[in-house]
XYZ file of N, CA and C in Angstrom:
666
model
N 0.851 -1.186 0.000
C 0.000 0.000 0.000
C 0.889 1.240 0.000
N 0.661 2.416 -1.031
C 1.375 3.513 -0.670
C 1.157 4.183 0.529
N 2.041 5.252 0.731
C 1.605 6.291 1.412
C 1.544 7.267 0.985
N 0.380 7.883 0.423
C 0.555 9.273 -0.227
C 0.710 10.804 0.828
N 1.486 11.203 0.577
C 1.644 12.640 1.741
C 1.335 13.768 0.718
N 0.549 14.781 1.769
C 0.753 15.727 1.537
C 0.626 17.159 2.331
N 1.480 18.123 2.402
C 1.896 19.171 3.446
C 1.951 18.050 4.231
N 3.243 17.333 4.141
C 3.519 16.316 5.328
C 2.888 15.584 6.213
N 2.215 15.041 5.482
C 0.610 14.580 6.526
C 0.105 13.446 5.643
N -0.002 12.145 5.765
C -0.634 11.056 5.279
C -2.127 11.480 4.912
N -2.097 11.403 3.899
C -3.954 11.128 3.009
C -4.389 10.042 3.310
N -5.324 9.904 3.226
C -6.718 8.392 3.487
C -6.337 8.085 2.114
N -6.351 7.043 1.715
C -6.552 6.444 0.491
C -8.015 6.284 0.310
N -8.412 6.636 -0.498
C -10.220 6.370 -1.009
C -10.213 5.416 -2.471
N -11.139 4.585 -2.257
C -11.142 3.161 -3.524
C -11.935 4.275 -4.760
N -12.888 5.151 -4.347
C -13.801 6.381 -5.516
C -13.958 7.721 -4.765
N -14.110 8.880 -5.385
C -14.404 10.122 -5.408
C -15.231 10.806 -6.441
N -16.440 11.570 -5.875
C -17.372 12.152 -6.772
C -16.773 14.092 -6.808
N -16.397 14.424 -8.369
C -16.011 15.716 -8.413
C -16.770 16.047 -9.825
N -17.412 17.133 -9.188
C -18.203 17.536 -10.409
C -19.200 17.213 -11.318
N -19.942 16.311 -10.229
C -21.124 15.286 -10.511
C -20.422 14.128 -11.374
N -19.155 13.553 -11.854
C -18.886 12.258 -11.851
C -18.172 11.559 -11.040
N -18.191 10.528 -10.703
C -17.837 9.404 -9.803
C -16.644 9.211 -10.853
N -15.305 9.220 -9.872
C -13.977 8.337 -10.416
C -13.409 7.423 -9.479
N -13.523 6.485 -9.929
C -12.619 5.264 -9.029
C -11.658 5.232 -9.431
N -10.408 4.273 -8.249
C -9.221 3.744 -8.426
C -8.550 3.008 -10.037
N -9.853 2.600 -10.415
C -9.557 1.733 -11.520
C -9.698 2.611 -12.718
N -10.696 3.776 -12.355
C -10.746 4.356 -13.794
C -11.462 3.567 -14.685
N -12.254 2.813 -14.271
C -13.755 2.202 -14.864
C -14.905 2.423 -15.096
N -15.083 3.410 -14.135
C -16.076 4.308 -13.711
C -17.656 3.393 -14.066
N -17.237 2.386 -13.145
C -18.877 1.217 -12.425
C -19.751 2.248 -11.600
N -18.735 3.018 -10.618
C -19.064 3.912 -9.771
C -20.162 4.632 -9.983
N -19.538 5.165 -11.656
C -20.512 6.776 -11.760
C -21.805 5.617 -12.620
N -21.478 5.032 -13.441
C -22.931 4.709 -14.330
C -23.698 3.981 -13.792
N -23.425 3.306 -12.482
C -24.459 2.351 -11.621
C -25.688 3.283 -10.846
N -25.279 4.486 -10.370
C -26.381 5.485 -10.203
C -26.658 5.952 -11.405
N -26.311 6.966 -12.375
C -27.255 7.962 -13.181
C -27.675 6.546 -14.010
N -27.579 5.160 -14.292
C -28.375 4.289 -14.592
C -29.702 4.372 -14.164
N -29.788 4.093 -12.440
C -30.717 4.127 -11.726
C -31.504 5.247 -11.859
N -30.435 6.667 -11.618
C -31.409 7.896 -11.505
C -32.574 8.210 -13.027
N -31.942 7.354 -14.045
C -32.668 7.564 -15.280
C -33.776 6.654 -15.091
N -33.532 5.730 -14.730
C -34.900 4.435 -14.572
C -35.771 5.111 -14.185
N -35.408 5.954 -12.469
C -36.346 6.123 -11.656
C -37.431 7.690 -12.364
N -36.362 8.564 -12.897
C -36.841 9.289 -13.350
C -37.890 9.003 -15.210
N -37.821 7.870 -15.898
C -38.538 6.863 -16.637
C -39.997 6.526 -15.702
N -39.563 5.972 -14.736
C -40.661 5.740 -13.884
C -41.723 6.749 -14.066
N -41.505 7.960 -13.164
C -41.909 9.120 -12.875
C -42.598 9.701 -13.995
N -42.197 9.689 -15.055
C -42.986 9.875 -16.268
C -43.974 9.214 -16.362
N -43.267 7.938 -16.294
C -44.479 7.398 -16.816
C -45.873 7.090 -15.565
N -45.755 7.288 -14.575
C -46.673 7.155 -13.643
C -47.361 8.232 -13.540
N -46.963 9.484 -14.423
C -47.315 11.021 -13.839
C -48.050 11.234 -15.106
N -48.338 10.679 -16.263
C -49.259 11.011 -17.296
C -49.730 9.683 -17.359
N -51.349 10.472 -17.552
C -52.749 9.162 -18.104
C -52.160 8.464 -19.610
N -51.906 9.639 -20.263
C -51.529 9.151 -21.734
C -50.402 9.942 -22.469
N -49.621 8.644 -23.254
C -48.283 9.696 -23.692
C -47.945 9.577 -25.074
N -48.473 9.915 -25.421
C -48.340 10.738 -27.261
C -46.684 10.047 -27.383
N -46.406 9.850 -28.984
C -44.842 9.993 -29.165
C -44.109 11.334 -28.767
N -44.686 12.350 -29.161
C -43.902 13.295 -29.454
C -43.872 13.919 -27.503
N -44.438 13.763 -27.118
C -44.707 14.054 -25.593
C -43.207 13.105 -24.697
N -43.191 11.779 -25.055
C -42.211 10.689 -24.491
C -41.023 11.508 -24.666
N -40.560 11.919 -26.343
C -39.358 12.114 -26.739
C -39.268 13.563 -25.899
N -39.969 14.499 -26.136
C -40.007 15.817 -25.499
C -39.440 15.499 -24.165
N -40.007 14.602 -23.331
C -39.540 14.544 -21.428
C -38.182 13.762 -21.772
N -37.706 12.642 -22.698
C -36.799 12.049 -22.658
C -35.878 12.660 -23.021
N -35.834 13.335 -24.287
C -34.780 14.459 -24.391
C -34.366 15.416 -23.288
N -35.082 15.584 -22.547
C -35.007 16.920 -21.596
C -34.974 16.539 -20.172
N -35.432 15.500 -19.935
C -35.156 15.130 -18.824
C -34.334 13.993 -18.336
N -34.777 12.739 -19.021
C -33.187 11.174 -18.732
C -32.481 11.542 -19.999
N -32.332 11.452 -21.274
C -30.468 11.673 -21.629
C -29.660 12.493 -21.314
N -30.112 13.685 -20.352
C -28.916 14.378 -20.403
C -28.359 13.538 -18.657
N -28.673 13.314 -18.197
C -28.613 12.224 -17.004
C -27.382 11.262 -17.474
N -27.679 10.573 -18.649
C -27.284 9.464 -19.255
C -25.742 9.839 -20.194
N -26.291 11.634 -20.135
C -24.668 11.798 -20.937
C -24.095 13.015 -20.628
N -23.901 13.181 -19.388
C -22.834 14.467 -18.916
C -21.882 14.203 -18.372
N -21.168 14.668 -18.962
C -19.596 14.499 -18.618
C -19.016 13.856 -19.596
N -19.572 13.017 -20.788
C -19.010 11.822 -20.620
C -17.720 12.102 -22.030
N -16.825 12.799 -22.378
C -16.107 13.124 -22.146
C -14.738 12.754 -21.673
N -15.144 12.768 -19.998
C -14.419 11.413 -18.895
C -14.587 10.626 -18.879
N -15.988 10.460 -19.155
C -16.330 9.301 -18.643
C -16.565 7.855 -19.183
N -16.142 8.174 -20.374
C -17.419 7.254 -21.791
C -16.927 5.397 -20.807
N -18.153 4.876 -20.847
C -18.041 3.176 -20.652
C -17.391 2.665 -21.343
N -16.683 2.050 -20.309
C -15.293 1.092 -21.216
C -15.707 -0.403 -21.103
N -16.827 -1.146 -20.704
C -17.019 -2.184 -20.129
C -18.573 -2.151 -20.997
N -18.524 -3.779 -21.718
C -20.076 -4.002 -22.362
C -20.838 -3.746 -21.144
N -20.908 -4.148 -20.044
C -22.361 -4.234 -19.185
C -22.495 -2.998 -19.267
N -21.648 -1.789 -18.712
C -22.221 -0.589 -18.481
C -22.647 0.095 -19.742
N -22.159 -0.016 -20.945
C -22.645 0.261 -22.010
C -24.210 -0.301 -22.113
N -24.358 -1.622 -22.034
C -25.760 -1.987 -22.173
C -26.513 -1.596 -21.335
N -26.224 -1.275 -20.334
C -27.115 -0.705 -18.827
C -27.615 0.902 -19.026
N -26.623 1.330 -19.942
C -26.865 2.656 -20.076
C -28.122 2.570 -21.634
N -27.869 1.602 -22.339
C -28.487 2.112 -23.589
C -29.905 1.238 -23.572
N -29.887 0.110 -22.211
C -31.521 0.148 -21.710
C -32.330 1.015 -21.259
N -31.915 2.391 -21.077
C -32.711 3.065 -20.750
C -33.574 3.398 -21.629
N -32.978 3.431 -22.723
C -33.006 4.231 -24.132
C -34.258 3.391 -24.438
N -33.735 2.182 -24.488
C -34.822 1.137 -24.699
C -36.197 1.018 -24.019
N -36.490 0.856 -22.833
C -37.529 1.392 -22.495
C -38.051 2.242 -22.541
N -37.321 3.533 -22.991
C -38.491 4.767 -23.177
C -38.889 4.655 -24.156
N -38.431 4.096 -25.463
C -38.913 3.933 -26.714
C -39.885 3.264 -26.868
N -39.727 2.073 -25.920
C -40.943 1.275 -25.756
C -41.760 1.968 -24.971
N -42.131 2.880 -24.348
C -43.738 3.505 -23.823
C -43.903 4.436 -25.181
N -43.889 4.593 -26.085
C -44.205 4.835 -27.206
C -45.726 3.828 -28.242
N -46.730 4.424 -27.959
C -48.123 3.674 -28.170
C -47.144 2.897 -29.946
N -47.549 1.552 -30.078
C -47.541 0.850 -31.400
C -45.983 0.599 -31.438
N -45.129 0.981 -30.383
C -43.622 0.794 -30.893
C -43.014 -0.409 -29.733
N -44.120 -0.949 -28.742
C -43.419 -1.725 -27.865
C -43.050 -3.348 -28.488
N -43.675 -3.493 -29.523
C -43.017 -5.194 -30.364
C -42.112 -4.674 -31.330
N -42.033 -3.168 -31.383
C -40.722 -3.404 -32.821
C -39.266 -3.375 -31.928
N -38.730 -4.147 -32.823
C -37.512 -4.276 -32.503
C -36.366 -2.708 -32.246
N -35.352 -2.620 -31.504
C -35.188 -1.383 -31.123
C -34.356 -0.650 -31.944
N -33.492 -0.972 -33.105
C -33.113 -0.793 -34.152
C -34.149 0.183 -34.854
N -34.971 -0.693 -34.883
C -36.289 -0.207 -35.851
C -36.877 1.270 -35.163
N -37.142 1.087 -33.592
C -37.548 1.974 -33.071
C -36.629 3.381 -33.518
N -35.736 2.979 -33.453
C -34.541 4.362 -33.268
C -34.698 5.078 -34.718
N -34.851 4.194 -35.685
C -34.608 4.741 -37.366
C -36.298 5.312 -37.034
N -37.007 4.683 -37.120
C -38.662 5.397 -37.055
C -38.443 6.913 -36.299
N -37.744 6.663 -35.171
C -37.906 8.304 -34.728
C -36.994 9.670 -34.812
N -35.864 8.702 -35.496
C -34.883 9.919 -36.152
C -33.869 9.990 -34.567
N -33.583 8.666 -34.101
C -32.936 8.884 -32.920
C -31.622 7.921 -32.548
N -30.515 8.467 -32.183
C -29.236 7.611 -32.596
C -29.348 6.738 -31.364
N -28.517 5.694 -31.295
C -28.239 4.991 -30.647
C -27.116 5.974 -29.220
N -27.368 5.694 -28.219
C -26.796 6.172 -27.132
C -25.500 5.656 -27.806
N -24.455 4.643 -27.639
C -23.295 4.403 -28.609
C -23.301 5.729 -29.843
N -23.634 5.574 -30.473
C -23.515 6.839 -31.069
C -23.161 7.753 -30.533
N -24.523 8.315 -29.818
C -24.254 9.970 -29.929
C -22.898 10.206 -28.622
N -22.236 9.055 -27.660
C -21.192 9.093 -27.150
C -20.254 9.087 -28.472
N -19.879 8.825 -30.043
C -18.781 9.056 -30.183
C -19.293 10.153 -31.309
N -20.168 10.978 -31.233
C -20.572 11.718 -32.010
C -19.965 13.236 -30.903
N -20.127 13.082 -29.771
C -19.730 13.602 -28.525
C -17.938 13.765 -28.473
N -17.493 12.889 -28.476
C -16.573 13.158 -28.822
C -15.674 13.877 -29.916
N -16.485 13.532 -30.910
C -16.068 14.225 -32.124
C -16.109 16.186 -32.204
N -17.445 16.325 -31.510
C -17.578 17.634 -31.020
C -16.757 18.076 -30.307
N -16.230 17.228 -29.349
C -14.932 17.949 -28.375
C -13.582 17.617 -29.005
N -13.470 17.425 -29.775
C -12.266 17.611 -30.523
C -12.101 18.994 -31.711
N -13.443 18.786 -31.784
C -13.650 20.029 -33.040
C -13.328 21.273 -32.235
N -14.636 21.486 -31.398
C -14.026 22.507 -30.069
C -12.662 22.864 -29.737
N -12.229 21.946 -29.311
C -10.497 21.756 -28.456
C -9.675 22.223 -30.034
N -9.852 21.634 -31.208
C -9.003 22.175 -31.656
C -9.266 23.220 -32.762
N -10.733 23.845 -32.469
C -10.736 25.387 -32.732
C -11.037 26.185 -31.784
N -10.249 26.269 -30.664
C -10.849 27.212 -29.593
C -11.267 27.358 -28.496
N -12.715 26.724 -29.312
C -13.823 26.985 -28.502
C -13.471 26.327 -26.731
N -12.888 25.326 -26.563
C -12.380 24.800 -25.190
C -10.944 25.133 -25.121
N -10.831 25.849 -23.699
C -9.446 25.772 -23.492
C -9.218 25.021 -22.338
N -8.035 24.251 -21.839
C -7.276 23.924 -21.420
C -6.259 24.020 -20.505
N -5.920 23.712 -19.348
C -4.409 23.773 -18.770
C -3.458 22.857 -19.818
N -4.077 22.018 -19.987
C -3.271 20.748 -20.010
C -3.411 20.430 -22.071
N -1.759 20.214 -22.511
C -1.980 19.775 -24.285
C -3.044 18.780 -24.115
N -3.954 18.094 -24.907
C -4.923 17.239 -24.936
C -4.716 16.119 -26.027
N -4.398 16.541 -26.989
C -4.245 16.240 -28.762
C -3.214 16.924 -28.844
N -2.499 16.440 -30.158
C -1.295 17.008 -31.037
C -2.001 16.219 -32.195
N -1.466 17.739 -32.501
C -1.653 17.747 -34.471
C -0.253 16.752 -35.120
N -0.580 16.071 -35.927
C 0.012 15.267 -37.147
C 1.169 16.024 -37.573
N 2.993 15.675 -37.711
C 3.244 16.626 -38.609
C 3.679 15.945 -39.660
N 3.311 14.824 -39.797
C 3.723 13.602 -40.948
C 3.156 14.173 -41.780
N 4.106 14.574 -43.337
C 2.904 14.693 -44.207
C 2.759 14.085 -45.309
N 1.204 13.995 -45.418
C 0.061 12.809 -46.035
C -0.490 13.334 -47.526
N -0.817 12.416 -47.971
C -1.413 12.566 -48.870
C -2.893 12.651 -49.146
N -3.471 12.002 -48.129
C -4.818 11.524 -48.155
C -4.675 12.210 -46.362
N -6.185 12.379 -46.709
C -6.348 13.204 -45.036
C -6.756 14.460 -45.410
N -6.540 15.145 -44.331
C -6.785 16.614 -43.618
C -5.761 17.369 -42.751
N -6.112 18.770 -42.689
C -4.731 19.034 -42.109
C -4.884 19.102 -40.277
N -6.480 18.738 -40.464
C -6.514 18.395 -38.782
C -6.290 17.047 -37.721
N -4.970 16.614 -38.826
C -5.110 15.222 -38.016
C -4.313 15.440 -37.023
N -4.781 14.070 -36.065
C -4.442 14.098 -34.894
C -2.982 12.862 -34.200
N -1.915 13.044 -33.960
C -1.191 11.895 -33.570
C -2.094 11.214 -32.519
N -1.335 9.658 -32.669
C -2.023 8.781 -31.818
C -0.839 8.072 -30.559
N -0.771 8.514 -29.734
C 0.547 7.884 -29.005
C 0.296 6.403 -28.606
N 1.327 5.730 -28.489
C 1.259 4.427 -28.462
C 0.985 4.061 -26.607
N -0.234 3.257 -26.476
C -0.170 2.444 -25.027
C -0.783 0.625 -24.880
N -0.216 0.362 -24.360
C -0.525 -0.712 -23.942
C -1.646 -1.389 -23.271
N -1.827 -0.388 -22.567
C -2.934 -0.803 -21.355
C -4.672 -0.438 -22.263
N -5.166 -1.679 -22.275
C -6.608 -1.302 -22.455
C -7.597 -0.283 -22.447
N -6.847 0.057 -20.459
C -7.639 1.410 -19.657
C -7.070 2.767 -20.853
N -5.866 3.034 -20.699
C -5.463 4.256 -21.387
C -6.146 4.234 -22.719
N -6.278 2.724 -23.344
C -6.656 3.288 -24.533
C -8.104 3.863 -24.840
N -8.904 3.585 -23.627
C -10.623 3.918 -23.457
C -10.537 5.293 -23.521
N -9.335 6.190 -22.960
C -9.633 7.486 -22.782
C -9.805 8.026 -24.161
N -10.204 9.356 -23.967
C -10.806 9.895 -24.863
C -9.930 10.374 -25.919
N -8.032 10.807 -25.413
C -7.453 11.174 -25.843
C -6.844 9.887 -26.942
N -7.522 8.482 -26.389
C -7.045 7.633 -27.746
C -8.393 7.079 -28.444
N -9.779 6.682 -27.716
C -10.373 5.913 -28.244
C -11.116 7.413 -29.525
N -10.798 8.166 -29.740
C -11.584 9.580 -30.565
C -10.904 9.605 -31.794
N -9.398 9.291 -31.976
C -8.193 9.329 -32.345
C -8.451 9.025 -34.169
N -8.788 7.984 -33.879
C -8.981 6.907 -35.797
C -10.141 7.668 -36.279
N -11.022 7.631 -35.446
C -12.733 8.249 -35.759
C -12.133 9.694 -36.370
N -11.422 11.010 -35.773
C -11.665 11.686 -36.072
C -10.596 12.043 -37.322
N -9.327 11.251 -37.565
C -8.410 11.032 -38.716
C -9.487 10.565 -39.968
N -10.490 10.263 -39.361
C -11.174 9.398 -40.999
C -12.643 10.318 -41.640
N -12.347 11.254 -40.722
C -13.290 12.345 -41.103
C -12.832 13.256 -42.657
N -13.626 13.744 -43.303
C -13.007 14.479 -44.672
C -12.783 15.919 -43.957
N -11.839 16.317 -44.989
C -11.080 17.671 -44.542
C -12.691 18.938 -44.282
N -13.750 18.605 -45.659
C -14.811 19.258 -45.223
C -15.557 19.288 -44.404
N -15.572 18.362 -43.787
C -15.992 18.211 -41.833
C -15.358 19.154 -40.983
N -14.116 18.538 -40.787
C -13.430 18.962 -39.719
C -12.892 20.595 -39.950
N -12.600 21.060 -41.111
C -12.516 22.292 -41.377
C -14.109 22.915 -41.634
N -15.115 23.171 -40.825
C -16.267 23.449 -40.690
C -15.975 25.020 -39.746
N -17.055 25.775 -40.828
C -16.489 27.779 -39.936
C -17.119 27.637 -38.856
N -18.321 26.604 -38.629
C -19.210 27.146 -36.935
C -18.996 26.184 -36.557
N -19.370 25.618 -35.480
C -19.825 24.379 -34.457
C -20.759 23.896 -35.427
N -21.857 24.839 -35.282
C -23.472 23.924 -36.069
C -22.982 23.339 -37.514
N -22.098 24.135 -38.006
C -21.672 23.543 -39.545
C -21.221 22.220 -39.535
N -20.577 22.321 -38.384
C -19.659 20.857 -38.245
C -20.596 19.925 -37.572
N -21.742 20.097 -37.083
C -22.235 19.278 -36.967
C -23.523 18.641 -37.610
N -23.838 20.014 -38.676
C -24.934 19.514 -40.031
C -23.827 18.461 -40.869
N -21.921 18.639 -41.167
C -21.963 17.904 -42.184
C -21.325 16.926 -41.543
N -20.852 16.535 -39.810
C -20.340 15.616 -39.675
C -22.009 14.281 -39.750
N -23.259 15.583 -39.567
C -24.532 14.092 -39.671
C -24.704 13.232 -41.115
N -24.597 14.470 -41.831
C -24.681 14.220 -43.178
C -23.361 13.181 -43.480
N -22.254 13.346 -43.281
C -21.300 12.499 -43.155
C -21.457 10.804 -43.188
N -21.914 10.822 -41.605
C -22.369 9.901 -41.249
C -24.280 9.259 -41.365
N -24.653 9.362 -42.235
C -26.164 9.318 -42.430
C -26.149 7.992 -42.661
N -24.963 7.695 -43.535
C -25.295 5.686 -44.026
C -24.063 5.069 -43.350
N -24.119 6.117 -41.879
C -22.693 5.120 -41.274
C -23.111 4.022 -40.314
N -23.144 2.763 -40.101
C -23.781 1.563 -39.555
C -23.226 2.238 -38.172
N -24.266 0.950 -37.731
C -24.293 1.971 -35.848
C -25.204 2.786 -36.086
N -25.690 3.636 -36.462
C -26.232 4.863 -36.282
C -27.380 4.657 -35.154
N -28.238 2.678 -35.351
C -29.318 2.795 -34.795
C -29.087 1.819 -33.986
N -27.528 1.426 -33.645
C -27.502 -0.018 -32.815
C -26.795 0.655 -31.717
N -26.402 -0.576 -30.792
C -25.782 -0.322 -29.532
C -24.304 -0.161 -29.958
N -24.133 -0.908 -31.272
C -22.577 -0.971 -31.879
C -22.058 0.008 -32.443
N -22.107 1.220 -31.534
C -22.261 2.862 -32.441
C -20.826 3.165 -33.130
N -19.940 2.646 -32.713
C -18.695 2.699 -33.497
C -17.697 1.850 -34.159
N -18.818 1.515 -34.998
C -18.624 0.752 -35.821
C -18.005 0.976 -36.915
């Protein structure tokens, strides 16, 4: 066991810590943080649905948009699930709300998602990412800390916003954001990623991706 000091004084070792509404554990797995806002989305699913007689489609998506995904996706950033269960735990939510949708509880959930013009939670986590790279490397986010480095290999094929990929070993490092974003956003066309607004970049990274598989599965990066 270490001893971590500091101003000369032994620290408690703690196995997790919650900063900034996410839960980080020792392992950097973060079971911690998605085992509640799992729950808090269920319960708040619940609540909907116990609190209206009757719920229209467009009524479901209205409370679900606005009230459980953003539950289901803040921070994540830090946080994205590195582990199938928590991935599937998170994108059942998805699943049941689709299903209190009158005529949509036998279709399959694929189906559900393309019928309502709605990505797969997998998705819109690496669609999320893609945005914070665009950000980070026009600006819009600043930083203490380098995040990304630009490419200075030069290519033939590409863009001039590519990104180096540093080499690791470990599984965990490679979940972070600073590697698992890495290929995704090298394989983007130069007219994406050189986009003048945010919204631009994100009308043509959809358009981009319109016939990209995943769009409506759990297998969003595909």
């Amino acid at each position: 066991m270490y001893d971590y000091k500091g101003n000369h004084q032994s620290l408690e070792e703690v196995i997790f810590e919650k900063d900034l509404g996410i839960t980080v554990d020792k392992d950097l797995n973060f079971r911690k943080h998605v085992s509640p806002i799992v729950s808090k989305a269920n319960s708040t699913l619940g609540i909907i649905r116990r609190s209206f007689r009757y719920l229209d489609r467009n009524t479901i998506m209205l409370l679900y948009k606005a009230l459980i995904r953003p539950i289901l996706e803040y921070g994540l950033p830090a946080w994205s699930p590195f582990y199938k269960r928590e991935q599937e735990a998170i994108e059942a939510v998805q699943r049941r709300a689709t299903k209190l949708i009158p005529g949509f509880s036998e279709l399959p959930y694929e189906v559900r998602l393309e019928r309502l013009n709605l990505f797969s939670l997998a998705h819109r986590r690496l669609r999320g990412d893609m945005l914070f790279i665009y950000k980070y490397l026009h600006g819009l986010i600043t930083t203490d800390h380098l995040l990304f480095t630009r490419s200075t290999i030069s290519v033939t094929r590409g863009h001039l916003y590519k990104l180096d990929k540093p080499r690791f070993s470990s599984l965990r490092r490679q979940s972070f954001l600073t590697q698992r974003a890495i290929n995704h956003w090298n394989a983007l066309p130069e007219l994406v990623v050189d986009s003048p607004s945010l919204d631009a970049f994100k009308w043509r990274l959809n358009r981009f991706w319109s016939n990209k598989p995943g769009l409506y599965s759990i297998d969003g990066d595909n």
